[in-house]
Amino acid sequence: MSAKCAVVYTSISGNTEKMARAIADGIRASGCEVDLKDMFYAKADELVDYDGLLLGSCTWGDGDLPDEALFFYEELDDLSLQGVKAAAFGSCDSNYDSYGAAVDLLEEKLRDRGADIVAEKLKLELLPSDEDTQMCLEHGRAFASKL
Ligand SMILES: Cc1cc2nc3c(=O)[nH]c(=O)nc-3n(C[C@H](O)[C@H](O)[C@H](O)COP(=O)(O)O)c2cc1C
């Protein structure tokens, strides 16, 4: 049976969503099953059956997660991710001091819940270029190879 992966993202203006879609394409191209979920509608307890979990978010406010991510983020506290391979990603803006701080928060949460962080967090600047999109695809492939 092929490994099963979830890519759960929140994206206000579409940049992180573009990353999420390319990462999911890379995972799929490696022969793994992948479900792409918007964090606003996702339920943390749906994640227990996955071998791999990628969480993505833009950074909002002053180094915060956007409001749309908060319910899911807090729900994660009730979940054990022991044995799940995981990583975090997101689109950021280097004009802000707290560059991509939401990605750091997601990675910390994954680690805190017992997930095994198998890839460096991926922070990209604003709207992914074609080259960035290719990088996300490769990131997805590399992640899948760890499952
Ligand atoms: C009100 C506001 C606050 C922001 N704060 C940060 C921040 O603290 N750090 C950061 O790296 N980017 C920050 N950004 C930039 C966004 O994260 C960036 O535009 C990102 O590409 C948006 O991704 P999205 O299209 O997935 O929503 C902020 C943007 C806005 C509008």
Coordinates of N, CA and C and ligand atoms in Angstrom, one line a residue:
M1 N 0.8 -1.2 0.0 CA 0.0 0.0 0.0 C 0.9 1.3 0.0
S2 N 0.5 2.2 -0.8 CA 1.4 3.4 -0.9 C 1.2 4.3 0.3
A3 N 2.2 5.1 0.7 CA 2.1 6.0 1.8 C 1.1 7.1 1.6
K4 N 0.5 7.5 2.6 CA -0.5 8.5 2.5 C -0.1 9.8 3.2
C5 N -0.3 10.9 2.6 CA 0.2 12.2 3.0 C -0.9 13.3 3.0
A6 N -0.9 14.2 4.0 CA -1.8 15.3 4.0 C -0.9 16.6 3.9
V7 N -1.4 17.5 3.0 CA -0.8 18.8 3.0 C -1.9 19.8 3.4
V8 N -1.7 20.4 4.6 CA -2.8 21.3 5.1 C -2.2 22.7 5.2
Y9 N -2.9 23.6 4.5 CA -2.3 25.0 4.4 C -3.3 26.0 4.7
T10 N -2.8 27.2 5.1 CA -3.7 28.4 5.1 C -3.0 29.5 4.3
S11 N -3.8 30.2 3.5 CA -3.2 31.2 2.6 C -4.2 32.3 2.4
I12 N -3.8 33.5 2.7 CA -4.8 34.6 2.5 C -4.8 35.1 1.1
S13 N -3.7 35.3 0.5 CA -3.7 35.8 -0.9 C -3.2 34.8 -2.0
G14 N -3.1 33.5 -1.6 CA -2.8 32.5 -2.6 C -1.4 32.0 -2.7
N15 N -0.4 32.8 -2.1 CA 1.0 32.4 -2.3 C 1.3 31.0 -1.7
T16 N 0.9 30.9 -0.4 CA 1.2 29.6 0.3 C 0.4 28.5 -0.4
E17 N -0.8 28.8 -0.9 CA -1.6 27.8 -1.6 C -0.9 27.3 -2.8
K18 N -0.2 28.2 -3.5 CA 0.6 27.8 -4.7 C 1.7 26.9 -4.3
M19 N 2.3 27.2 -3.2 CA 3.4 26.3 -2.7 C 2.8 24.9 -2.4
A20 N 1.7 24.9 -1.7 CA 1.0 23.7 -1.2 C 0.7 22.8 -2.4
R21 N 0.1 23.4 -3.4 CA -0.3 22.6 -4.6 C 1.0 22.0 -5.3
A22 N 2.0 22.7 -5.4 CA 3.3 22.2 -6.0 C 3.9 21.1 -5.2
I23 N 3.9 21.3 -3.9 CA 4.4 20.3 -3.0 C 3.6 19.0 -3.1
A24 N 2.3 19.2 -3.1 CA 1.4 18.0 -3.3 C 1.6 17.3 -4.6
D25 N 1.9 18.1 -5.7 CA 2.1 17.5 -7.0 C 3.4 16.6 -6.9
G26 N 4.4 17.2 -6.2 CA 5.7 16.4 -6.1 C 5.5 15.1 -5.3
I27 N 4.7 15.2 -4.3 CA 4.4 14.0 -3.5 C 3.7 12.9 -4.4
R28 N 2.7 13.4 -5.1 CA 1.9 12.6 -6.0 C 2.8 11.9 -7.1
A29 N 3.7 12.7 -7.6 CA 4.6 12.2 -8.7 C 5.5 11.1 -8.2
S30 N 5.6 11.1 -6.9 CA 6.5 10.0 -6.3 C 5.7 8.7 -6.0
G31 N 4.4 8.8 -6.3 CA 3.6 7.6 -6.2 C 2.9 7.5 -4.8
C32 N 2.9 8.5 -4.0 CA 2.2 8.5 -2.8 C 0.8 9.1 -3.0
E33 N 0.0 8.7 -2.1 CA -1.4 9.4 -2.1 C -1.3 10.7 -1.3
V34 N -2.0 11.7 -1.8 CA -1.9 13.0 -1.1 C -3.2 13.7 -1.0
D35 N -3.6 14.2 0.1 CA -4.8 15.0 0.3 C -4.4 16.4 0.6
L36 N -5.0 17.3 -0.1 CA -4.7 18.8 0.1 C -5.9 19.4 0.8
K37 N -5.6 20.0 1.9 CA -6.7 20.5 2.7 C -6.5 22.0 3.1
D38 N -7.5 22.8 3.1 CA -7.5 24.1 3.6 C -7.6 24.1 5.1
M39 N -6.7 24.7 5.8 CA -6.6 24.6 7.3 C -7.9 25.1 7.9
F40 N -8.6 26.0 7.3 CA -9.8 26.6 7.9 C -10.9 25.6 8.0
Y41 N -10.9 24.6 7.1 CA -12.0 23.6 7.1 C -11.5 22.3 7.6
A42 N -10.2 22.1 7.8 CA -9.6 20.8 8.2 C -9.9 20.6 9.7
K43 N -10.0 19.3 10.0 CA -10.1 18.9 11.4 C -8.9 18.2 11.8
A44 N -8.3 18.6 12.9 CA -7.0 17.9 13.3 C -7.2 16.4 13.5
D45 N -8.3 16.0 14.0 CA -8.5 14.5 14.2 C -8.6 13.7 12.9
E46 N -8.7 14.4 11.8 CA -8.7 13.7 10.5 C -7.3 13.2 10.1
L47 N -6.3 13.7 10.8 CA -4.9 13.5 10.4 C -4.3 12.3 10.9
V48 N -5.0 11.5 11.8 CA -4.4 10.4 12.4 C -4.0 9.3 11.5
D49 N -4.6 9.2 10.3 CA -4.4 8.0 9.4 C -3.2 8.3 8.4
Y50 N -2.6 9.4 8.5 CA -1.6 9.8 7.5 C -0.2 9.4 8.0
D51 N 0.7 9.0 7.0 CA 2.1 8.7 7.3 C 2.9 9.9 7.3
G52 N 2.5 10.9 6.5 CA 3.2 12.2 6.3 C 2.3 13.3 6.4
L53 N 2.8 14.4 7.0 CA 2.0 15.6 7.2 C 2.8 16.9 7.0
L54 N 2.4 17.7 6.0 CA 3.0 19.0 5.8 C 2.0 20.1 6.1
L55 N 2.5 21.0 7.0 CA 1.6 22.1 7.4 C 2.2 23.4 6.8
G56 N 1.4 24.2 6.2 CA 1.9 25.4 5.6 C 1.0 26.6 6.0
S57 N 1.7 27.8 6.1 CA 1.0 29.0 6.4 C 1.8 30.2 6.0
C58 N 1.1 31.2 5.6 CA 1.7 32.6 5.5 C 1.8 33.1 6.9
T59 N 2.6 34.2 7.1 CA 2.7 34.9 8.4 C 1.9 36.2 8.3
W60 N 1.2 36.4 9.4 CA 0.3 37.6 9.4 C 0.6 38.4 10.7
G61 N 0.0 39.5 10.8 CA 0.1 40.4 12.0 C 1.6 40.6 12.2
D62 N 2.1 40.5 13.4 CA 3.5 40.6 13.7 C 4.1 39.3 14.1
G63 N 4.3 38.5 13.0 CA 4.9 37.2 13.2 C 3.9 36.1 13.7
D64 N 2.6 36.3 13.3 CA 1.6 35.4 13.8 C 1.1 34.5 12.7
L65 N 0.3 33.5 13.1 CA -0.5 32.7 12.2 C -1.7 33.6 11.9
P66 N -2.3 33.5 10.7 CA -3.5 34.2 10.4 C -4.7 33.6 11.2
D67 N -5.7 34.4 11.5 CA -6.8 33.9 12.3 C -7.4 32.6 11.7
E68 N -7.4 32.5 10.4 CA -8.0 31.3 9.8 C -7.4 30.0 10.2
A69 N -6.1 30.1 10.7 CA -5.4 28.9 11.1 C -5.5 28.6 12.6
L70 N -6.1 29.5 13.4 CA -5.9 29.3 14.8 C -6.7 28.2 15.4
F71 N -7.9 27.9 14.9 CA -8.7 26.8 15.5 C -8.0 25.5 15.2
F72 N -7.6 25.3 14.0 CA -6.9 24.0 13.7 C -5.6 23.9 14.5
Y73 N -4.8 25.0 14.6 CA -3.6 25.0 15.3 C -3.8 24.6 16.8
E74 N -4.9 25.1 17.4 CA -5.1 24.8 18.8 C -5.6 23.4 18.9
E75 N -6.4 22.9 18.0 CA -6.9 21.5 18.0 C -5.8 20.5 17.9
L76 N -4.6 20.9 17.4 CA -3.5 20.0 17.3 C -3.0 19.6 18.7
D77 N -3.3 20.4 19.7 CA -2.9 20.1 21.0 C -3.5 18.8 21.6
D78 N -4.6 18.4 20.9 CA -5.3 17.2 21.4 C -4.8 15.9 20.7
L79 N -3.8 16.1 19.8 CA -3.4 15.0 18.9 C -2.0 14.6 19.1
S80 N -1.8 13.2 19.1 CA -0.5 12.7 19.1 C 0.0 12.5 17.7
L81 N 1.1 13.0 17.3 CA 1.6 12.8 15.9 C 2.9 11.9 16.0
Q82 N 2.9 11.1 17.0 CA 4.0 10.1 17.2 C 4.1 9.2 16.0
G83 N 5.2 9.1 15.4 CA 5.4 8.2 14.2 C 5.0 8.8 12.9
V84 N 4.5 10.1 12.9 CA 4.2 10.8 11.6 C 5.4 11.6 11.2
K85 N 5.7 11.5 9.9 CA 6.8 12.3 9.3 C 6.2 13.6 8.9
A86 N 6.9 14.7 9.2 CA 6.3 16.0 9.0 C 7.3 17.1 8.6
A87 N 6.7 18.2 8.1 CA 7.5 19.4 7.8 C 6.6 20.6 7.7
A88 N 7.2 21.8 7.7 CA 6.4 23.0 7.6 C 6.9 23.9 6.5
F89 N 6.0 24.7 5.9 CA 6.4 25.6 4.8 C 5.5 26.8 4.8
G90 N 5.9 27.8 4.1 CA 5.0 29.0 3.9 C 5.6 30.1 3.1
S91 N 4.8 30.9 2.6 CA 5.2 32.1 1.9 C 5.4 33.3 2.9
C92 N 6.4 34.1 2.8 CA 6.8 35.1 3.8 C 7.2 36.4 3.0
D93 N 7.5 37.4 3.8 CA 7.9 38.6 3.2 C 9.1 39.2 4.0
S94 N 10.3 39.3 3.4 CA 11.5 39.7 4.1 C 11.5 41.2 4.5
N95 N 10.4 41.9 4.2 CA 10.3 43.3 4.7 C 9.9 43.3 6.2
Y96 N 9.5 42.1 6.7 CA 9.1 42.0 8.1 C 10.2 41.4 8.9
D97 N 10.3 41.9 10.1 CA 11.4 41.4 11.0 C 11.2 39.9 11.3
S98 N 10.0 39.6 11.6 CA 9.7 38.1 12.0 C 9.4 37.4 10.7
Y99 N 10.5 37.1 9.9 CA 10.3 36.5 8.6 C 9.8 35.1 8.7
G100 N 8.6 34.9 8.2 CA 8.0 33.5 8.2 C 7.9 32.9 9.6
A101 N 7.6 33.7 10.6 CA 7.5 33.2 12.0 C 6.4 32.2 12.1
A102 N 5.3 32.3 11.3 CA 4.2 31.3 11.4 C 4.8 29.9 11.0
V103 N 5.7 29.8 10.1 CA 6.3 28.5 9.7 C 7.0 27.9 10.9
D104 N 7.7 28.8 11.6 CA 8.4 28.3 12.8 C 7.4 27.8 13.8
L105 N 6.3 28.5 14.0 CA 5.3 28.1 14.9 C 4.8 26.7 14.6
L106 N 4.5 26.5 13.3 CA 4.0 25.2 12.8 C 5.0 24.1 13.1
E107 N 6.2 24.4 12.8 CA 7.2 23.3 13.0 C 7.4 23.0 14.5
E108 N 7.4 24.0 15.3 CA 7.4 23.8 16.8 C 6.2 22.9 17.2
K109 N 5.1 23.2 16.7 CA 3.9 22.5 17.1 C 4.0 21.0 16.7
L110 N 4.4 20.8 15.4 CA 4.6 19.4 15.0 C 5.6 18.7 15.9
R111 N 6.6 19.3 16.2 CA 7.7 18.7 17.0 C 7.1 18.4 18.4
D112 N 6.4 19.4 18.9 CA 5.7 19.3 20.2 C 4.7 18.1 20.3
R113 N 4.0 17.9 19.2 CA 3.0 16.8 19.2 C 3.7 15.4 18.9
G114 N 5.0 15.4 18.8 CA 5.7 14.1 18.6 C 6.0 13.7 17.2
A115 N 5.7 14.6 16.2 CA 6.0 14.2 14.8 C 7.5 14.2 14.6
D116 N 7.9 13.5 13.6 CA 9.3 13.4 13.3 C 9.6 14.4 12.1
I117 N 10.3 15.4 12.4 CA 10.6 16.4 11.3 C 11.6 15.9 10.4
V118 N 11.2 15.6 9.1 CA 12.1 15.0 8.2 C 12.6 15.9 7.1
A119 N 12.1 17.1 7.1 CA 12.6 18.1 6.0 C 12.8 19.5 6.6
E120 N 13.8 20.2 6.2 CA 14.0 21.6 6.6 C 12.7 22.4 6.3
K121 N 12.3 23.3 7.1 CA 11.2 24.1 6.8 C 11.5 24.9 5.5
L122 N 10.5 25.1 4.7 CA 10.6 25.8 3.4 C 9.9 27.1 3.5
K123 N 10.7 28.2 3.5 CA 10.2 29.6 3.5 C 10.5 30.2 2.1
L124 N 9.5 30.7 1.4 CA 9.7 31.3 0.2 C 9.2 32.8 0.2
E125 N 9.8 33.6 -0.6 CA 9.4 35.0 -0.6 C 8.2 35.2 -1.5
L126 N 7.1 35.7 -0.9 CA 5.9 36.2 -1.6 C 5.4 35.1 -2.6
L127 N 4.9 35.6 -3.8 CA 4.4 34.6 -4.8 C 5.5 33.8 -5.4
P128 N 5.4 32.4 -5.3 CA 6.4 31.6 -5.9 C 6.6 31.8 -7.4
S129 N 7.8 32.0 -7.8 CA 8.2 32.1 -9.2 C 8.1 30.7 -9.8
D130 N 8.3 30.6 -11.1 CA 8.4 29.3 -11.7 C 9.5 28.4 -11.1
E131 N 10.6 29.1 -10.8 CA 11.7 28.4 -10.2 C 11.4 27.9 -8.8
D132 N 10.7 28.8 -8.0 CA 10.3 28.4 -6.7 C 9.3 27.3 -6.7
T133 N 8.4 27.3 -7.7 CA 7.4 26.3 -7.8 C 8.0 24.9 -8.1
Q134 N 9.1 25.0 -8.9 CA 9.8 23.8 -9.2 C 10.5 23.3 -7.9
M135 N 11.0 24.2 -7.1 CA 11.6 23.9 -5.9 C 10.6 23.2 -4.9
C136 N 9.4 23.7 -4.9 CA 8.3 23.1 -4.1 C 8.0 21.7 -4.6
L137 N 8.0 21.5 -5.9 CA 7.8 20.2 -6.4 C 8.9 19.2 -6.0
E138 N 10.1 19.6 -6.0 CA 11.2 18.8 -5.6 C 11.2 18.6 -4.1
H139 N 10.7 19.6 -3.4 CA 10.5 19.4 -1.9 C 9.5 18.3 -1.6
G140 N 8.4 18.3 -2.4 CA 7.4 17.3 -2.2 C 8.0 15.9 -2.5
R141 N 8.8 15.8 -3.6 CA 9.4 14.5 -4.0 C 10.3 14.0 -2.9
A142 N 11.2 15.0 -2.4 CA 12.1 14.6 -1.3 C 11.4 14.2 -0.1
F143 N 10.3 14.9 0.3 CA 9.6 14.5 1.5 C 9.0 13.1 1.3
A144 N 8.4 12.8 0.1 CA 7.8 11.5 -0.1 C 8.9 10.4 0.0
S145 N 10.1 10.7 -0.4 CA 11.2 9.7 -0.3 C 11.5 9.3 1.1
K146 N 11.1 10.1 2.1 CA 11.4 9.8 3.5 C 10.3 9.0 4.2
L147 N 9.1 8.8 3.4 CA 8.0 8.1 4.0 C 8.2 6.6 4.0
Ligands
LIG1 C1 -0.9 42.5 7.8 C2 0.2 41.7 7.3 C3 1.2 41.2 8.2 C4 2.3 40.4 7.8 N1 3.2 40.0 8.7 C5 4.3 39.3 8.2 C6 5.3 38.9 9.1 O1 5.3 39.2 10.3 N2 6.3 38.1 8.6 C7 6.4 37.8 7.3 O2 7.4 37.1 6.9 N3 5.4 38.2 6.4 C8 4.4 38.9 6.9 N4 3.4 39.3 6.0 C9 3.6 38.9 4.6 C10 2.8 37.7 4.1 O3 3.1 36.6 4.9 C11 3.1 37.5 2.7 O4 2.5 38.5 1.9 C12 2.7 36.1 2.1 O5 3.2 35.9 0.8 C13 1.2 35.9 2.1 O6 1.0 34.6 1.8 P1 -0.4 34.1 1.3 O7 -0.7 34.6 -0.1 O8 -0.3 32.6 1.3 O9 -1.5 34.6 2.2 C14 2.4 40.1 6.4 C15 1.4 40.5 5.5 C16 0.3 41.3 5.9 C17 -0.7 41.8 4.9

